[in-house]
Amino acid sequence: MLKTRILIIFSFLLVVGLLFKLPKAVVENDQALTQSTDPSAMDSHQEVSSSVQQSINQIRSGLVNKPLNRNSAIFADSLAGLYIAAGRFDSAGMYYEQSAPFFDTNIQLSKSADAYYKAFTFSMDAAKRTAFSEKARGLYENLLKSNPADSDLKVKLAMTYMGSAAPMQGIALLREVLADNPKHEQALFNMGMLSVQSGQFAKAFDWLTRLAEVNPNNIEGQILLGVALAGVGDKEKARAQYEHVKNLSNDPAVQQQLDQYIKDLK
C-alpha cells in the first residue's frame, strides 16, 4: 500500500507539472500554489493477475448491455472492486456510480469520485486526465452539497482543480480548510506537494515541517520534506532526512527510491 501511495504522489506531481505552471510571483504572495469510459482504455500501472482478469471478464460479461437492478448492482459493485485491484480506476468509478442508487448512494458516489481521482493522478494522457478530474470534481461537488462542512471532501475537491484552468480555486479551498483546521494532515501535505511542484522549496519546507509535527509518521510527507531541503540547497540536511525516512519504512521500493535520492545528492 505504501508503494502505491508513493507512486500516486509522484505521478500526481508529474501530472500537475505537465498540465500547468504555477505563477511563482503569485505563489510568493500566498495567493496561489496553484461519462463512462472504455474499461480497456485506462492507463494501467500494474500487472493484472490472471485470476483477477478472469473474474473481471466473467462478471462484466453478465452486465454488458443490461440495465442494472438491485441484484445485478451487487455484481457491479464487486466488479468495481476488481477494477480497483487491477489499477483500472476509471472503470471502477463508472461501476461504483452506476450501482449507487441501489446502495448507500453517498458512500458509493464517494467511492466513484475517489476512483476517478486516482485515474486522474495516474493517467499520462492529457485528454483522459481532464475528463477524469472533471468527473471526480462533479461528484465531490454533489457530495459537498449534502455535507458542506466535510473538510476531507473539500481537500479532494481542491486537488481536482489542479488539472483544470482554475488551479487558484483549489488553492483557495485548501486554505479555507487550513483556516478552519490548521492541523488538517492532507491539506498540509497537498500544500507542501504543490509548493515542491512549483519550485517554492522554502514554502514547501514550512508546510511539510508543520505536517511532520502533526504526524511524524507520514512517510510521503517526510520524503517530500527531504526533496524540499534538497531544493533549497541544504544537501546535508536532505541526506539526513532521507536516512531518517529509511528508518521509518522498511518497504523495499521506498528504500530503493530513497537510496537513489541520496545518490543524486552527490
Coordinates of C-alpha atoms in Angstrom, one line a residue:
M1 CA 0.0 0.0 0.0
L2 CA 2.8 2.4 0.8
K3 CA 4.4 1.8 -2.6
T4 CA 1.1 2.6 -4.3
R5 CA 0.7 5.8 -2.3
I6 CA 4.2 6.9 -3.2
L7 CA 3.6 6.2 -6.8
I8 CA 0.4 8.2 -6.7
I9 CA 2.2 11.2 -5.1
F10 CA 4.9 11.4 -7.7
S11 CA 2.5 10.5 -10.6
F12 CA 0.4 13.5 -9.4
L13 CA 3.5 15.8 -9.3
L14 CA 4.3 14.8 -12.8
V15 CA 0.7 15.2 -14.0
V16 CA 0.4 18.7 -12.4
G17 CA 3.7 19.7 -13.9
L18 CA 2.5 18.8 -17.3
L19 CA -0.9 20.4 -17.0
F20 CA 0.1 23.9 -15.8
K21 CA 2.9 26.1 -14.5
L22 CA 2.0 27.9 -11.3
P23 CA 2.8 31.6 -11.4
K24 CA 5.6 31.9 -8.9
A25 CA 5.2 35.6 -8.2
V26 CA 1.6 34.9 -7.2
V27 CA 2.8 31.9 -5.1
E28 CA 5.2 34.2 -3.3
N29 CA 2.2 36.4 -2.4
D30 CA 0.4 33.4 -0.9
Q31 CA -2.4 33.7 -3.4
A32 CA -1.7 30.5 -5.3
L33 CA 0.2 27.3 -5.4
T34 CA -1.6 27.0 -7.6
Q35 CA -19.1 9.7 -18.8
S36 CA -18.4 6.3 -18.7
T37 CA -15.2 5.1 -20.2
D38 CA -14.0 2.1 -22.1
P39 CA -12.5 -0.3 -19.4
S40 CA -9.7 -1.2 -21.9
A41 CA -8.7 2.5 -22.3
M42 CA -7.4 3.1 -18.8
D43 CA -3.7 3.7 -18.3
S44 CA -2.9 0.7 -16.0
H45 CA 0.3 1.0 -13.9
Q46 CA 0.4 -2.5 -12.6
E47 CA 0.3 -6.1 -13.8
V48 CA -3.2 -7.7 -13.5
S49 CA -3.2 -11.3 -12.2
S50 CA -4.9 -13.8 -14.4
S51 CA -7.4 -14.7 -11.7
V52 CA -8.4 -11.0 -11.3
Q53 CA -8.7 -10.6 -15.0
Q54 CA -10.7 -13.7 -15.3
S55 CA -13.1 -12.5 -12.6
I56 CA -13.4 -9.2 -14.3
N57 CA -14.3 -10.8 -17.7
Q58 CA -16.8 -13.2 -16.1
I59 CA -18.7 -10.6 -14.1
R60 CA -18.6 -7.9 -16.9
S61 CA -20.0 -10.3 -19.5
G62 CA -23.1 -10.7 -17.3
L63 CA -23.6 -6.9 -17.1
V64 CA -22.8 -5.7 -20.6
N65 CA -25.8 -4.0 -22.3
K66 CA -28.1 -4.8 -19.4
P67 CA -29.8 -2.3 -17.2
L68 CA -28.9 -2.7 -13.5
N69 CA -31.3 -3.9 -10.9
R70 CA -30.9 -4.5 -7.2
N71 CA -29.4 -7.9 -7.8
S72 CA -27.1 -7.1 -10.6
A73 CA -25.9 -3.9 -8.8
I74 CA -24.2 -6.2 -6.3
F75 CA -22.1 -7.6 -9.1
A76 CA -21.4 -4.2 -10.5
D77 CA -20.1 -3.2 -7.0
S78 CA -17.9 -6.3 -7.0
L79 CA -16.7 -5.5 -10.5
A80 CA -15.7 -2.0 -9.4
G81 CA -13.6 -3.5 -6.6
L82 CA -11.9 -5.8 -9.0
Y83 CA -11.1 -2.9 -11.3
I84 CA -9.6 -1.1 -8.3
A85 CA -7.4 -4.1 -7.7
A86 CA -6.4 -4.1 -11.3
G87 CA -5.5 -0.4 -11.3
R88 CA -8.2 0.5 -13.8
F89 CA -9.7 3.3 -11.7
D90 CA -11.9 4.9 -14.3
S91 CA -13.8 1.7 -14.9
A92 CA -14.2 1.3 -11.1
G93 CA -15.6 4.8 -10.9
M94 CA -18.1 4.1 -13.6
Y95 CA -19.5 0.9 -11.9
Y96 CA -19.5 2.5 -8.5
E97 CA -21.6 5.3 -9.8
Q98 CA -23.9 3.1 -11.7
S99 CA -24.6 0.9 -8.7
A100 CA -25.0 3.9 -6.3
P101 CA -28.9 4.1 -6.5
F102 CA -29.1 0.5 -5.1
F103 CA -26.8 1.1 -2.1
D104 CA -26.0 3.9 0.3
T105 CA -25.8 6.5 -2.5
N106 CA -23.3 8.9 -0.9
I107 CA -20.9 6.1 0.0
Q108 CA -21.0 4.7 -3.5
L109 CA -20.6 8.1 -5.1
S110 CA -17.7 8.8 -2.8
K111 CA -16.0 5.6 -3.9
S112 CA -16.7 6.6 -7.5
A113 CA -15.2 10.1 -7.0
D114 CA -12.1 8.6 -5.4
A115 CA -11.7 6.2 -8.2
Y116 CA -11.9 8.9 -10.9
Y117 CA -9.4 11.0 -8.8
K118 CA -6.9 8.1 -8.8
A119 CA -7.5 7.7 -12.6
F120 CA -6.6 11.4 -12.9
T121 CA -3.4 11.1 -10.9
F122 CA -2.2 8.1 -12.8
S123 CA -3.1 8.8 -16.4
M124 CA -0.5 10.1 -18.7
D125 CA -3.0 11.1 -21.4
A126 CA -3.9 14.8 -21.3
A127 CA -7.5 14.3 -22.6
K128 CA -8.1 11.5 -20.1
R129 CA -6.7 13.5 -17.2
T130 CA -9.0 16.3 -18.0
A131 CA -12.0 14.1 -18.2
F132 CA -11.2 12.1 -15.1
S133 CA -10.6 15.3 -13.0
E134 CA -13.8 16.9 -14.2
K135 CA -15.8 13.7 -13.4
A136 CA -14.3 13.5 -9.9
R137 CA -14.9 17.2 -9.3
G138 CA -18.6 17.0 -10.2
L139 CA -19.1 14.0 -7.9
Y140 CA -17.2 15.8 -5.0
E141 CA -19.3 18.9 -5.5
N142 CA -22.5 17.0 -5.3
L143 CA -21.3 15.2 -2.2
L144 CA -20.5 18.5 -0.5
K145 CA -24.0 19.8 -1.1
S146 CA -25.3 17.3 1.5
N147 CA -22.3 17.7 3.8
P148 CA -20.8 21.2 3.3
A149 CA -18.7 21.0 6.4
D150 CA -16.7 17.9 5.3
S151 CA -13.1 19.2 5.2
D152 CA -11.8 15.9 3.7
L153 CA -14.2 16.2 0.7
K154 CA -13.1 19.9 0.3
V155 CA -9.4 18.8 0.1
K156 CA -10.2 16.2 -2.5
L157 CA -12.3 18.6 -4.5
A158 CA -9.5 21.2 -4.3
M159 CA -7.0 18.8 -5.9
T160 CA -9.2 18.2 -8.9
Y161 CA -8.8 21.9 -9.8
M162 CA -5.0 21.3 -10.2
G163 CA -5.8 19.7 -13.5
S164 CA -8.1 22.5 -14.7
A165 CA -7.7 26.0 -15.9
A166 CA -8.6 27.3 -12.5
P167 CA -6.0 25.9 -10.0
M168 CA -6.5 29.0 -7.8
Q169 CA -9.9 27.7 -6.8
G170 CA -8.2 24.6 -5.5
I171 CA -5.7 26.6 -3.5
A172 CA -8.4 28.7 -2.1
L173 CA -10.2 25.6 -0.9
L174 CA -7.1 24.2 0.7
R175 CA -6.5 27.5 2.5
E176 CA -10.1 27.5 3.6
V177 CA -9.7 24.1 5.2
L178 CA -6.5 25.1 6.9
A179 CA -8.1 28.2 8.3
D180 CA -10.7 26.1 10.0
N181 CA -8.3 23.3 10.9
P182 CA -4.6 24.3 10.8
K183 CA -3.6 20.6 11.6
H184 CA -5.5 19.0 8.7
E185 CA -3.0 16.4 7.6
Q186 CA -3.9 16.0 3.9
A187 CA -4.4 19.8 3.3
L188 CA -0.9 20.4 4.8
F189 CA 0.6 17.6 2.6
N190 CA -1.1 18.9 -0.5
M191 CA 0.2 22.5 0.1
G192 CA 3.7 21.1 0.6
M193 CA 3.4 18.9 -2.5
L194 CA 2.2 21.8 -4.7
S195 CA 4.9 24.0 -3.3
V196 CA 7.5 21.4 -4.3
Q197 CA 5.9 21.2 -7.8
S198 CA 6.1 24.9 -8.3
G199 CA 9.7 25.1 -7.1
Q200 CA 8.8 27.0 -4.0
F201 CA 11.0 24.8 -1.8
A202 CA 11.2 27.2 1.2
K203 CA 7.4 27.3 1.4
A204 CA 7.3 23.6 0.9
F205 CA 9.7 23.2 3.9
D206 CA 7.3 25.2 6.1
W207 CA 4.2 23.3 5.1
L208 CA 5.9 19.9 5.4
T209 CA 7.5 20.8 8.7
R210 CA 4.1 21.6 10.0
L211 CA 2.9 18.3 8.6
A212 CA 5.7 16.4 10.4
E213 CA 4.6 18.0 13.7
V214 CA 1.0 16.8 13.1
N215 CA 2.1 13.3 12.0
P216 CA 5.8 12.4 12.1
N217 CA 4.9 9.0 10.6
N218 CA 3.6 10.4 7.3
I219 CA 6.1 8.8 5.1
E220 CA 5.1 10.6 1.9
G221 CA 5.4 14.0 3.7
Q222 CA 8.7 13.0 5.2
I223 CA 10.1 12.1 1.7
L224 CA 8.9 15.4 0.3
L225 CA 10.5 17.2 3.2
G226 CA 13.8 15.8 2.0
V227 CA 13.0 17.0 -1.5
A228 CA 12.3 20.5 -0.2
L229 CA 15.6 20.5 1.7
A230 CA 17.5 19.4 -1.4
G231 CA 15.6 22.1 -3.3
V232 CA 16.8 24.9 -1.0
G233 CA 20.4 23.6 -1.4
D234 CA 20.8 22.0 2.0
K235 CA 22.1 18.7 0.8
E236 CA 23.4 17.5 4.2
K237 CA 20.1 18.0 5.9
A238 CA 18.3 16.4 2.9
R239 CA 20.6 13.4 3.2
A240 CA 19.9 13.2 6.9
Q241 CA 16.2 13.5 6.2
Y242 CA 16.2 10.6 3.6
E243 CA 18.2 8.5 6.1
H244 CA 15.6 9.3 8.7
V245 CA 12.8 8.2 6.4
K246 CA 14.6 4.9 5.7
N247 CA 14.3 4.2 9.4
L248 CA 10.6 4.9 9.3
S249 CA 9.8 2.4 6.4
N250 CA 11.1 -1.0 5.6
D251 CA 9.3 -1.1 2.2
P252 CA 11.9 -2.3 -0.3
A253 CA 10.5 0.0 -3.0
V254 CA 10.7 3.0 -0.8
Q255 CA 14.2 2.1 0.4
Q256 CA 15.3 1.8 -3.2
Q257 CA 13.9 5.2 -4.1
L258 CA 15.5 6.8 -1.1
D259 CA 18.8 5.3 -2.0
Q260 CA 18.5 6.9 -5.4
Y261 CA 17.6 10.3 -3.9
I262 CA 20.7 10.1 -1.7
K263 CA 22.9 9.1 -4.6
D264 CA 21.5 12.1 -6.6
L265 CA 22.6 14.5 -3.8
K266 CA 26.3 13.8 -4.6

